[in-house]
Amino acid sequence: MSDFDITSKEIDGMAPHGTKVGLLRVLGPAHVWALGVGIVLVGEYMGWNFAVGKGGAFAALIACWFAGLLYTCVAMIDSEVTSTVAAAGGQYTQAKHIVGPLMAFNVGLYLVFAYTMLEAANAITVGFLIDTVAVMSGHEGLDQRPFIVLAIMFLAWLNYRGVLATLTFSLVITAIAFSAIIILFLATSPVFGGDVLRHEALMTDLPYGWLGVLAAMHFGLWYYLGIEGTTQAAEEVRSPARALPFGTLAGIMTLLIAATLTWYVCVGLMPWEYLGQAGVPLFDAARMSGSTGLMVLLGIGTLFATLASANGCINDASRAWFAMGRDHYLPSWFGAVHPVYRTPYRSIIFLVPIALIFALGAPLDQVITFSILSGLLEYTFMPINVILFRRKWPLHAIKRGYEHPFHPIPAIVLLSLCGVAYFAVFLGYGTQLVAMIAFYITVSLWFHFWRYRFVRRAAQFTMPWPRPQGY
Amino acid sequence: MDIWNIMEYAAWALAAVFGLIIVTDWLRTDNSYSEEVLMSSREGELEAMTEEHKI
């Protein structure tokens, strides 16, 4: 036992439920923005363009805006609920308070799988990018594994050492990656004298009709997948009621701009048949612009976007795992906080080998599909969650940092668009969808019949909330 | 052996160093503090003291 009095300076040490070491409240709205946009922006650099392959350029634009609508609903709903349920775990904690333990357990797993799989996919991409640079410099046969492992270990170490440094790092590299997209647009736009865009020659009708538009919806999610991750910072922001809605809503606005600009530049430079299967479309667009400076900038942007995404994923997956451990939904050992760095260090460490196994041993498309499907299940929970939240704690009953407008229209729109996205995913990955739902049903049975007996039912609710209406 | 081969070895070495730092600190921390202190975090502690959540 250390002699160091860790309770001497911090407010946590005096808390009514006995917290001696808690997560550190040091983040501001910019960090929340960086967490949300940082996880997502890699989707602009790669992945979204498979929507073009499914239904052509216009289908990708329709998917971009409908998915944008879906995620705007997600951002608004999340902003309201999380600015009230300001605790680590994000949607898991929301589900615990508002719906019930079984839903909370499932949502917690959706979060951990979505982020850990995305982290693995990002690490695979780092290896691929470094290999691409090696090939361009004349070196064939690079071993990608050390770079994949290094990316995961470095970011895990950063996350272990503290949340402020982690998300400040994300803020810097995300800002550079976003600026690179803006610069590419400005440099190629005819408004500023560029003459490389060929929209009139390259744009076609819908090659696969409206079914292609529907199929494109699956990859339309890539433009925004992960913005809901801002909620995981809830216990570490200085002012949850202000920073979470501000950062989340600024984040979705940033992504709507980045997604539309990305689509505009890429479809003006590449025919849809090529763009629909390109590995790194924004980097390819920069190469086709004929500018070496742009090529280097977008190459750096691609790498930074990938690292920011992996960094945010480690942060979010570990907070969800930590929160579940703290509530005994998982072994309570995971609910420990580092007394010096104030991070959920055991959860961070535990998820490292899992990310490494998937990054080194699983194919990229399967890893990403598992991530997307887990995210989709999570979005389906959100409309149910917010409707119950408004019913149990109406606007006059509890103070909110943000009240989303037009309730329940965003919830209904979100639920409808999730239905469309399920059908789109089923068209391309029906087997994986069924397998994953079977997996979640199995673990739900395990939780219901075994694990729930270890949950301390009263101790998991320590928020000073009034009783829900009707109870 | 060209620069890329050297970078491969350097990446392995750096990854091992980061891993070692994490594991060393983890073991030292677990041995220096009691489980009661490490797992004392409860959600909403700050809110419990500063906000009533009532209008």
XYZ file of C-alpha atoms in Angstrom, chain A residues 59-234:
176
model
C -26.232 6.562 -55.370
C -23.208 7.324 -53.167
C -24.393 10.926 -52.793
C -27.937 9.859 -51.885
C -26.486 7.362 -49.385
C -24.186 10.087 -48.049
C -27.093 12.412 -47.267
C -29.506 9.770 -45.976
C -26.787 8.344 -43.752
C -26.082 11.960 -42.769
C -29.703 12.282 -41.699
C -29.442 9.026 -39.721
C -26.332 10.254 -37.896
C -27.745 13.726 -37.312
C -30.569 12.016 -35.422
C -27.965 9.931 -33.557
C -25.993 13.066 -32.649
C -29.059 14.984 -31.452
C -30.421 12.106 -29.371
C -26.989 11.341 -27.909
C -26.427 14.991 -27.060
C -29.592 15.158 -25.014
C -29.262 11.867 -23.180
C -25.519 11.979 -22.550
C -25.526 15.569 -21.351
C -27.804 14.195 -18.613
C -26.315 10.708 -18.056
C -22.789 12.118 -17.833
C -20.886 8.925 -17.023
C -18.319 6.701 -18.711
C -19.820 3.946 -20.805
C -21.899 6.238 -23.016
C -24.832 4.375 -24.485
C -24.231 1.417 -22.139
C -24.806 3.683 -19.141
C -27.814 5.273 -20.823
C -29.323 1.818 -21.385
C -28.637 0.821 -17.791
C -30.486 3.825 -16.402
C -33.281 4.050 -18.941
C -34.070 0.592 -20.352
C -32.684 -2.201 -18.170
C -29.731 -4.481 -17.423
C -30.071 -6.903 -20.362
C -30.225 -4.067 -22.877
C -27.287 -2.396 -21.110
C -25.186 -5.553 -21.315
C -25.909 -5.908 -25.026
C -25.256 -2.242 -25.788
C -21.994 -2.431 -23.839
C -20.884 -5.352 -25.980
C -21.957 -3.576 -29.204
C -19.740 -0.669 -28.182
C -16.714 -2.732 -27.263
C -16.907 -4.866 -30.407
C -17.615 -1.928 -32.729
C -14.628 0.036 -31.438
C -12.186 -2.832 -30.970
C -12.894 -4.166 -34.460
C -12.528 -0.676 -35.909
C -9.241 -0.269 -34.056
C -8.004 -3.552 -35.560
C -9.120 -2.443 -39.030
C -7.280 0.862 -38.610
C -4.098 -0.915 -37.552
C -4.340 -3.166 -40.634
C -4.714 0.000 -42.723
C -1.609 1.565 -41.144
C 0.352 -1.510 -42.241
C -1.116 -1.252 -45.739
C -0.274 2.471 -46.004
C 3.335 1.974 -44.940
C 3.613 -0.904 -47.399
C 2.266 1.396 -50.140
C 4.959 3.980 -49.350
C 7.611 1.232 -49.380
C 6.434 0.005 -52.792
C 6.437 3.580 -54.145
C 10.053 3.897 -52.987
C 10.994 0.633 -54.725
C 10.889 -1.836 -51.807
C 8.774 -4.944 -52.398
C 7.621 -7.474 -49.789
C 7.519 -5.318 -46.650
C 6.474 -7.156 -43.493
C 3.436 -5.137 -42.356
C 3.078 -6.865 -38.977
C 5.616 -4.793 -36.966
C 3.896 -1.569 -38.063
C 0.454 -2.953 -37.190
C 1.681 -4.010 -33.736
C 3.537 -0.729 -33.207
C 0.437 1.339 -34.046
C -1.653 -0.556 -31.468
C 1.052 -0.554 -28.774
C 1.905 3.135 -29.175
C -1.729 4.240 -29.022
C -2.447 1.894 -26.099
C 0.509 3.439 -24.239
C -0.773 6.942 -25.016
C -4.250 6.037 -23.748
C -2.718 4.416 -20.658
C -0.774 7.582 -19.802
C -3.737 9.952 -19.713
C -6.819 11.139 -21.507
C -5.723 14.754 -21.993
C -2.592 13.873 -23.970
C -4.510 11.176 -25.875
C -7.275 13.445 -27.098
C -4.983 16.440 -27.644
C -2.983 14.176 -29.969
C -6.254 13.211 -31.666
C -7.248 16.877 -31.933
C -4.030 17.840 -33.742
C -3.940 14.963 -36.227
C -7.698 15.105 -36.886
C -7.506 18.838 -37.600
C -4.656 18.213 -40.069
C -6.568 15.377 -41.788
C -9.729 17.503 -42.066
C -7.739 20.505 -43.347
C -6.199 18.269 -46.025
C -9.691 17.529 -47.427
C -10.555 21.241 -47.464
C -7.249 22.098 -49.181
C -7.801 19.372 -51.804
C -11.262 20.769 -52.529
C -10.007 24.353 -52.786
C -7.034 23.384 -54.958
C -9.155 21.443 -57.457
C -12.255 23.652 -57.419
C -12.918 25.738 -60.556
C -13.930 28.584 -58.231
C -10.258 28.940 -57.324
C -8.878 28.386 -60.811
C -8.513 24.580 -60.832
C -9.463 22.789 -64.063
C -8.992 19.101 -63.227
C -12.563 18.174 -62.236
C -14.567 16.464 -65.008
C -18.033 15.971 -63.559
C -19.837 16.399 -66.874
C -17.803 13.650 -68.536
C -17.669 11.225 -65.591
C -21.147 11.378 -64.061
C -23.627 8.712 -65.185
C -27.189 7.700 -64.337
C -27.818 5.065 -61.689
C -26.135 1.974 -63.230
C -28.059 -0.506 -61.028
C -31.203 1.552 -60.547
C -32.749 2.234 -57.130
C -31.691 -1.174 -55.791
C -28.125 0.083 -56.206
C -29.019 3.132 -54.124
C -30.340 0.857 -51.397
C -27.203 -1.302 -51.506
C -25.050 1.843 -51.342
C -26.641 2.716 -47.997
C -24.472 0.060 -46.293
C -21.283 1.905 -47.207
C -22.916 5.312 -46.768
C -22.598 4.633 -43.036
C -18.816 4.871 -43.390
C -18.991 8.620 -43.821
C -20.103 9.000 -40.185
C -19.636 5.671 -38.353
C -18.334 6.450 -34.855
C -19.572 10.001 -34.182
C -21.631 8.533 -31.347
C -18.299 7.796 -29.631
C -18.263 11.310 -28.176
C -20.473 10.066 -25.358
C -17.644 7.993 -23.900
C -15.918 11.201 -22.789
C -18.852 12.063 -20.530
